[in-house]
mmCIF file of C-alpha atoms in Angstrom:
data_model
loop_
_atom_site.group_PDB
_atom_site.id
_atom_site.type_symbol
_atom_site.label_atom_id
_atom_site.label_comp_id
_atom_site.label_asym_id
_atom_site.label_seq_id
_atom_site.Cartn_x
_atom_site.Cartn_y
_atom_site.Cartn_z
ATOM 1 C CA UNK A 1 0.000 0.000 0.000
ATOM 2 C CA UNK A 2 1.268 3.440 -0.865
ATOM 3 C CA UNK A 3 1.778 5.332 2.399
ATOM 4 C CA UNK A 4 3.250 8.499 0.936
ATOM 5 C CA UNK A 5 1.566 11.697 2.066
ATOM 6 C CA UNK A 6 -0.438 13.576 -0.565
ATOM 7 C CA UNK A 7 1.772 16.144 -2.246
ATOM 8 C CA UNK A 8 -0.845 18.914 -2.612
ATOM 9 C CA UNK A 9 -2.475 18.862 0.786
ATOM 10 C CA UNK A 10 -1.300 18.206 4.339
ATOM 11 C CA UNK A 11 -2.010 14.904 6.031
ATOM 12 C CA UNK A 12 -3.636 16.699 8.983
ATOM 13 C CA UNK A 13 -5.664 19.928 8.928
ATOM 14 C CA UNK A 14 -6.513 21.698 12.193
ATOM 15 C CA UNK A 15 -9.221 24.367 12.323
ATOM 16 C CA UNK A 16 -9.760 26.711 15.247
ATOM 17 C CA UNK A 17 -13.427 26.866 16.158
ATOM 18 C CA UNK A 18 -12.784 28.478 19.535
ATOM 19 C CA UNK A 19 -10.506 31.360 18.576
ATOM 20 C CA UNK A 20 -9.316 32.032 22.133
ATOM 21 C CA UNK A 21 -8.017 28.487 22.570
ATOM 22 C CA UNK A 22 -4.305 27.699 22.049
ATOM 23 C CA UNK A 23 -3.505 26.228 18.667
ATOM 24 C CA UNK A 24 -1.577 23.018 18.074
ATOM 25 C CA UNK A 25 2.181 23.174 18.612
ATOM 26 C CA UNK A 26 4.667 20.978 16.782
ATOM 27 C CA UNK A 27 6.045 18.501 19.314
ATOM 28 C CA UNK A 28 9.557 19.270 20.499
ATOM 29 C CA UNK A 29 12.599 16.976 20.377
ATOM 30 C CA UNK A 30 13.662 18.164 23.831
ATOM 31 C CA UNK A 31 10.153 17.636 25.285
ATOM 32 C CA UNK A 32 9.989 21.385 25.935
ATOM 33 C CA UNK A 33 13.412 21.353 27.523
ATOM 34 C CA UNK A 34 12.615 18.659 30.086
ATOM 35 C CA UNK A 35 14.776 15.849 28.639
ATOM 36 C CA UNK A 36 18.108 15.201 30.353
ATOM 37 C CA UNK A 37 20.914 16.817 28.370
ATOM 38 C CA UNK A 38 22.579 13.475 27.571
ATOM 39 C CA UNK A 39 19.326 11.999 26.234
ATOM 40 C CA UNK A 40 18.703 15.043 24.050
ATOM 41 C CA UNK A 41 22.256 15.103 22.719
ATOM 42 C CA UNK A 42 22.880 11.416 22.115
ATOM 43 C CA UNK A 43 19.596 9.467 22.003
ATOM 44 C CA UNK A 44 18.083 9.991 18.563
ATOM 45 C CA UNK A 45 15.371 7.435 19.294
ATOM 46 C CA UNK A 46 14.032 9.562 22.168
ATOM 47 C CA UNK A 47 14.391 12.791 20.161
ATOM 48 C CA UNK A 48 12.459 11.329 17.238
ATOM 49 C CA UNK A 49 9.629 10.043 19.424
ATOM 50 C CA UNK A 50 9.422 13.328 21.325
ATOM 51 C CA UNK A 51 9.137 15.430 18.166
ATOM 52 C CA UNK A 52 6.592 13.220 16.409
ATOM 53 C CA UNK A 53 3.242 14.975 16.069
ATOM 54 C CA UNK A 54 1.715 18.012 17.745
ATOM 55 C CA UNK A 55 0.999 19.102 21.295
ATOM 56 C CA UNK A 56 -2.641 19.948 21.948
ATOM 57 C CA UNK A 57 -3.626 22.264 24.801
ATOM 58 C CA UNK A 58 -6.824 22.625 26.842
ATOM 59 C CA UNK A 59 -8.994 25.505 25.594
ATOM 60 C CA UNK A 60 -8.896 27.131 29.027
ATOM 61 C CA UNK A 61 -7.776 26.491 32.600
ATOM 62 C CA UNK A 62 -9.935 23.714 34.019
ATOM 63 C CA UNK A 63 -10.447 23.182 37.741
ATOM 64 C CA UNK A 64 -12.030 19.867 38.635
ATOM 65 C CA UNK A 65 -12.649 17.910 41.816
ATOM 66 C CA UNK A 66 -13.233 14.176 41.879
ATOM 67 C CA UNK A 67 -14.631 12.808 45.135
ATOM 68 C CA UNK A 68 -14.707 9.181 43.997
ATOM 69 C CA UNK A 69 -18.370 9.389 43.072
ATOM 70 C CA UNK A 70 -18.959 12.541 41.061
ATOM 71 C CA UNK A 71 -16.951 15.225 39.289
ATOM 72 C CA UNK A 72 -17.306 18.877 40.258
ATOM 73 C CA UNK A 73 -16.206 21.755 38.037
ATOM 74 C CA UNK A 74 -15.332 25.278 39.181
ATOM 75 C CA UNK A 75 -17.318 28.006 37.455
ATOM 76 C CA UNK A 76 -17.322 31.665 38.466
ATOM 77 C CA UNK A 77 -15.770 30.806 41.812
ATOM 78 C CA UNK A 78 -18.339 28.124 42.684
ATOM 79 C CA UNK A 79 -18.311 24.339 42.445
ATOM 80 C CA UNK A 80 -20.977 22.608 40.371
ATOM 81 C CA UNK A 81 -21.639 18.941 39.607
ATOM 82 C CA UNK A 82 -20.476 18.258 36.068
ATOM 83 C CA UNK A 83 -24.004 17.393 34.926
ATOM 84 C CA UNK A 84 -25.249 20.785 36.143
ATOM 85 C CA UNK A 85 -22.722 22.841 34.162
ATOM 86 C CA UNK A 86 -24.567 24.482 31.235
ATOM 87 C CA UNK A 87 -23.878 23.171 27.739
ATOM 88 C CA UNK A 88 -22.807 26.626 26.574
ATOM 89 C CA UNK A 89 -20.147 27.019 29.279
ATOM 90 C CA UNK A 90 -17.820 27.672 26.343
ATOM 91 C CA UNK A 91 -19.214 31.223 26.317
ATOM 92 C CA UNK A 92 -17.605 31.803 29.729
ATOM 93 C CA UNK A 93 -14.136 31.692 28.229
ATOM 94 C CA UNK A 94 -14.940 33.353 24.901
ATOM 95 C CA UNK A 95 -18.067 35.563 24.853
ATOM 96 C CA UNK A 96 -17.702 36.020 21.103
ATOM 97 C CA UNK A 97 -17.802 32.296 20.345
ATOM 98 C CA UNK A 98 -21.560 31.827 19.958
ATOM 99 C CA UNK A 99 -21.867 34.740 17.534
ATOM 100 C CA UNK A 100 -18.768 33.628 15.628
ATOM 101 C CA UNK A 101 -20.041 30.053 15.350
ATOM 102 C CA UNK A 102 -23.504 31.191 14.319
ATOM 103 C CA UNK A 103 -22.074 33.428 11.611
ATOM 104 C CA UNK A 104 -20.453 30.565 9.714
ATOM 105 C CA UNK A 105 -22.401 27.458 10.709
ATOM 106 C CA UNK A 106 -25.235 26.229 8.450
ATOM 107 C CA UNK A 107 -28.755 26.634 9.876
ATOM 108 C CA UNK A 108 -29.004 23.144 11.390
ATOM 109 C CA UNK A 109 -25.630 23.567 13.158
ATOM 110 C CA UNK A 110 -26.023 27.073 14.591
ATOM 111 C CA UNK A 111 -26.682 25.743 18.097
ATOM 112 C CA UNK A 112 -24.730 22.517 17.801
ATOM 113 C CA UNK A 113 -21.224 23.405 18.854
ATOM 114 C CA UNK A 114 -19.096 20.833 20.742
ATOM 115 C CA UNK A 115 -19.427 20.822 24.543
ATOM 116 C CA UNK A 116 -16.329 22.095 26.306
ATOM 117 C CA UNK A 117 -16.216 19.498 29.087
ATOM 118 C CA UNK A 118 -18.455 16.471 29.518
ATOM 119 C CA UNK A 119 -18.507 13.316 31.606
ATOM 120 C CA UNK A 120 -18.562 9.792 30.220
ATOM 121 C CA UNK A 121 -20.358 6.674 31.372
ATOM 122 C CA UNK A 122 -17.402 5.568 33.519
ATOM 123 C CA UNK A 123 -16.885 7.412 36.835
ATOM 124 C CA UNK A 124 -14.036 9.907 37.021
ATOM 125 C CA UNK A 125 -13.572 10.485 33.281
ATOM 126 C CA UNK A 126 -13.668 13.919 31.669
ATOM 127 C CA UNK A 127 -13.961 14.449 27.941
ATOM 128 C CA UNK A 128 -12.315 17.763 27.062
ATOM 129 C CA UNK A 129 -12.697 19.545 23.742
ATOM 130 C CA UNK A 130 -9.512 21.257 22.547
ATOM 131 C CA UNK A 131 -11.410 24.043 20.746
ATOM 132 C CA UNK A 132 -10.120 22.556 17.484
ATOM 133 C CA UNK A 133 -11.689 20.684 14.601
ATOM 134 C CA UNK A 134 -9.498 18.215 12.741
ATOM 135 C CA UNK A 135 -9.507 16.431 9.398
ATOM 136 C CA UNK A 136 -7.049 13.852 8.110
ATOM 137 C CA UNK A 137 -6.264 12.965 4.528
ATOM 138 C CA UNK A 138 -7.806 9.822 3.082
ATOM 139 C CA UNK A 139 -6.128 6.737 4.475
ATOM 140 C CA UNK A 140 -4.705 8.537 7.510
ATOM 141 C CA UNK A 141 -5.725 8.651 11.149
ATOM 142 C CA UNK A 142 -4.549 10.302 14.353
ATOM 143 C CA UNK A 143 -2.978 8.561 17.303
ATOM 144 C CA UNK A 144 -4.193 10.516 20.350
ATOM 145 C CA UNK A 145 -2.618 10.106 23.772
ATOM 146 C CA UNK A 146 -0.352 11.427 26.523
ATOM 147 C CA UNK A 147 2.507 13.755 25.652
ATOM 148 C CA UNK A 148 5.612 11.770 24.741
ATOM 149 C CA UNK A 149 8.456 11.977 27.291
ATOM 150 C CA UNK A 150 6.762 14.986 28.858
ATOM 151 C CA UNK A 151 5.138 14.322 32.211
ATOM 152 C CA UNK A 152 1.803 16.083 32.505
ATOM 153 C CA UNK A 153 0.416 15.413 35.974
ATOM 154 C CA UNK A 154 0.046 12.765 38.643
ATOM 155 C CA UNK A 155 -3.562 13.900 39.119
ATOM 156 C CA UNK A 156 -4.903 12.698 35.760
ATOM 157 C CA UNK A 157 -3.993 10.489 32.803
ATOM 158 C CA UNK A 158 -5.119 11.019 29.176
ATOM 159 C CA UNK A 159 -6.431 7.905 27.462
ATOM 160 C CA UNK A 160 -4.910 6.727 24.199
ATOM 161 C CA UNK A 161 -6.969 6.325 21.050
ATOM 162 C CA UNK A 162 -6.671 6.174 17.278
ATOM 163 C CA UNK A 163 -9.113 8.441 15.488
ATOM 164 C CA UNK A 164 -9.952 8.091 11.817
ATOM 165 C CA UNK A 165 -10.857 11.662 10.925
ATOM 166 C CA UNK A 166 -11.382 11.502 7.176
ATOM 167 C CA UNK A 167 -14.250 13.896 7.786
ATOM 168 C CA UNK A 168 -14.139 17.016 9.962
ATOM 169 C CA UNK A 169 -14.641 16.263 13.645
ATOM 170 C CA UNK A 170 -14.040 17.926 17.031
ATOM 171 C CA UNK A 171 -10.690 17.017 18.570
ATOM 172 C CA UNK A 172 -11.397 15.621 22.051
ATOM 173 C CA UNK A 173 -9.351 13.833 24.698
ATOM 174 C CA UNK A 174 -10.674 11.546 27.424
ATOM 175 C CA UNK A 175 -8.946 12.088 30.754
ATOM 176 C CA UNK A 176 -9.098 9.781 33.774
ATOM 177 C CA UNK A 177 -8.992 11.735 37.035
ATOM 178 C CA UNK A 178 -6.900 9.952 39.659
ATOM 179 C CA UNK A 179 -6.575 12.231 42.670
ATOM 180 C CA UNK A 180 -9.633 12.439 44.911
ATOM 181 C CA UNK A 181 -10.669 14.984 47.511
ATOM 182 C CA UNK A 182 -8.742 17.998 46.272
ATOM 183 C CA UNK A 183 -8.698 20.357 43.319
ATOM 184 C CA UNK A 184 -7.168 19.127 40.075
ATOM 185 C CA UNK A 185 -5.824 21.937 37.923
ATOM 186 C CA UNK A 186 -5.477 21.451 34.158
ATOM 187 C CA UNK A 187 -3.595 24.429 32.743
ATOM 188 C CA UNK A 188 -4.154 25.855 29.262
ATOM 189 C CA UNK A 189 -0.463 26.786 29.141
ATOM 190 C CA UNK A 190 0.707 23.166 29.294
ATOM 191 C CA UNK A 191 0.120 20.520 26.608
ATOM 192 C CA UNK A 192 -2.648 18.145 27.633
ATOM 193 C CA UNK A 193 -2.084 15.501 24.965
ATOM 194 C CA UNK A 194 -0.236 14.727 21.747
ATOM 195 C CA UNK A 195 -1.550 13.688 18.337
ATOM 196 C CA UNK A 196 0.438 11.857 15.676
ATOM 197 C CA UNK A 197 -0.455 11.003 12.070
ATOM 198 C CA UNK A 198 -0.690 7.271 11.450
ATOM 199 C CA UNK A 199 -1.451 5.601 8.144
ATOM 200 C CA UNK A 200 -4.384 3.193 8.285
ATOM 201 C CA UNK A 201 -2.154 0.354 7.096
ATOM 202 C CA UNK A 202 -0.238 0.595 10.395
ATOM 203 C CA UNK A 203 -3.231 -0.495 12.485
ATOM 204 C CA UNK A 204 -4.894 -2.833 9.996
ATOM 205 C CA UNK A 205 -5.500 -6.491 10.856
ATOM 206 C CA UNK A 206 -3.154 -7.492 8.056
ATOM 207 C CA UNK A 207 -0.269 -5.518 9.540
ATOM 208 C CA UNK A 208 -0.940 -6.802 13.060
ATOM 209 C CA UNK A 209 -1.486 -10.413 11.980
ATOM 210 C CA UNK A 210 0.583 -12.920 13.924
ATOM 211 C CA UNK A 211 -1.198 -16.197 13.183
ATOM 212 C CA UNK A 212 0.687 -19.331 14.168
ATOM 213 C CA UNK A 213 3.676 -17.308 15.350
ATOM 214 C CA UNK A 214 3.840 -15.766 11.880
ATOM 215 C CA UNK A 215 5.979 -12.838 12.988
ATOM 216 C CA UNK A 216 7.915 -14.567 15.759
ATOM 217 C CA UNK A 217 10.669 -16.527 14.098
ATOM 218 C CA UNK A 218 13.089 -18.629 16.176
ATOM 219 C CA UNK A 219 16.684 -17.447 15.786
ATOM 220 C CA UNK A 220 17.739 -20.770 14.301
ATOM 221 C CA UNK A 221 14.767 -21.444 12.039
ATOM 222 C CA UNK A 222 15.931 -22.699 8.648
ATOM 223 C CA UNK A 223 13.667 -20.413 6.629
ATOM 224 C CA UNK A 224 12.959 -17.358 8.757
ATOM 225 C CA UNK A 225 15.820 -17.444 11.254
ATOM 226 C CA UNK A 226 18.835 -15.123 11.488
ATOM 227 C CA UNK A 227 20.794 -14.773 8.254
ATOM 228 C CA UNK A 228 24.256 -13.284 7.817
ATOM 229 C CA UNK A 229 22.886 -9.780 7.275
ATOM 230 C CA UNK A 230 20.805 -10.092 10.466
ATOM 231 C CA UNK A 231 23.836 -11.173 12.494
ATOM 232 C CA UNK A 232 25.887 -8.318 11.033
ATOM 233 C CA UNK A 233 23.240 -5.826 12.097
ATOM 234 C CA UNK A 234 23.040 -7.361 15.553
ATOM 235 C CA UNK A 235 26.835 -7.380 15.831
ATOM 236 C CA UNK A 236 26.976 -3.660 15.021
ATOM 237 C CA UNK A 237 24.241 -2.768 17.479
ATOM 238 C CA UNK A 238 25.705 -4.594 20.497
ATOM 239 C CA UNK A 239 29.437 -4.225 19.829
ATOM 240 C CA UNK A 240 29.709 -1.393 22.326
ATOM 241 C CA UNK A 241 28.588 -3.782 25.084
ATOM 242 C CA UNK A 242 31.619 -5.987 24.529
ATOM 243 C CA UNK A 243 34.074 -3.473 23.048
ATOM 244 C CA UNK A 244 34.095 -0.420 25.320
ATOM 245 C CA UNK A 245 36.856 1.152 23.263
ATOM 246 C CA UNK A 246 34.503 1.240 20.280
ATOM 247 C CA UNK A 247 31.831 3.107 22.230
ATOM 248 C CA UNK A 248 30.861 6.382 20.613
ATOM 249 C CA UNK A 249 28.113 8.448 22.248
ATOM 250 C CA UNK A 250 25.393 9.276 19.775
ATOM 251 C CA UNK A 251 26.478 6.701 17.204
ATOM 252 C CA UNK A 252 22.885 5.733 16.458
ATOM 253 C CA UNK A 253 21.958 9.406 16.072
ATOM 254 C CA UNK A 254 24.756 9.944 13.547
ATOM 255 C CA UNK A 255 23.707 6.874 11.561
ATOM 256 C CA UNK A 256 20.045 7.902 11.516
ATOM 257 C CA UNK A 257 20.838 11.451 10.368
ATOM 258 C CA UNK A 258 23.071 10.145 7.567
ATOM 259 C CA UNK A 259 20.339 7.766 6.444
ATOM 260 C CA UNK A 260 17.795 10.591 6.430
ATOM 261 C CA UNK A 261 20.061 12.759 4.289
ATOM 262 C CA UNK A 262 20.569 9.902 1.827
ATOM 263 C CA UNK A 263 16.812 9.335 1.676
ATOM 264 C CA UNK A 264 16.098 13.033 1.137
ATOM 265 C CA UNK A 265 18.763 13.244 -1.563
ATOM 266 C CA UNK A 266 17.242 10.207 -3.300
ATOM 267 C CA UNK A 267 13.755 11.791 -3.305
ATOM 268 C CA UNK A 268 15.112 15.095 -4.632
ATOM 269 C CA UNK A 269 16.644 13.344 -7.585
#
């Protein structure tokens, strides 16, 4: 299957519906400066994972309290059960939103904007709208989950999901509240979750198939076991464990960057 991104349009398109909300931010190789210096300098695998995708922020500061039974939200200095918070609470953070939405929405959608914060069927879960709408190119989806190598909070944990957004849809995240009995603060100035483009072939049944140990070959198997090229690759990857004098910090990073340059040069030609 051809997994190349379309040349005339981006794989992911974000649209700001709530203009006051933070926009997406390209994920950072240093995890916003929180990675240890040695990891940032020498570990290309961590850098690549950290910079893959975009950070998504909450549309506003959210103050929640989870007592083990129900969720309370702070609004105008008071605490309200989540179910009692009005559907148009979004107007609290952006008074212009309803007029803006109504100006561009078709007649049947003029009062159907996404809820800012809602509860789900399972206790202690918040669904938070980012203020963004998202569309992916045909054949592409979004992996949605916690920020990579960037600790968010010990009070809550974003769930992971894969969203197929080949049509425009609100970009939500489901968050499990963990701490009970005290205020949980979710700041709009800190990324809440991370989204990454994933081609549909990556999560298809065919790709994940492992029938009869189909992808788990014994090292010594006559047909699918380790060949000379496999042993050479293994030898190169573990040589530093047995030959300390050959150790070179960042060797993998250097190799990866060279390979990327070769690949880019090949595509340019």
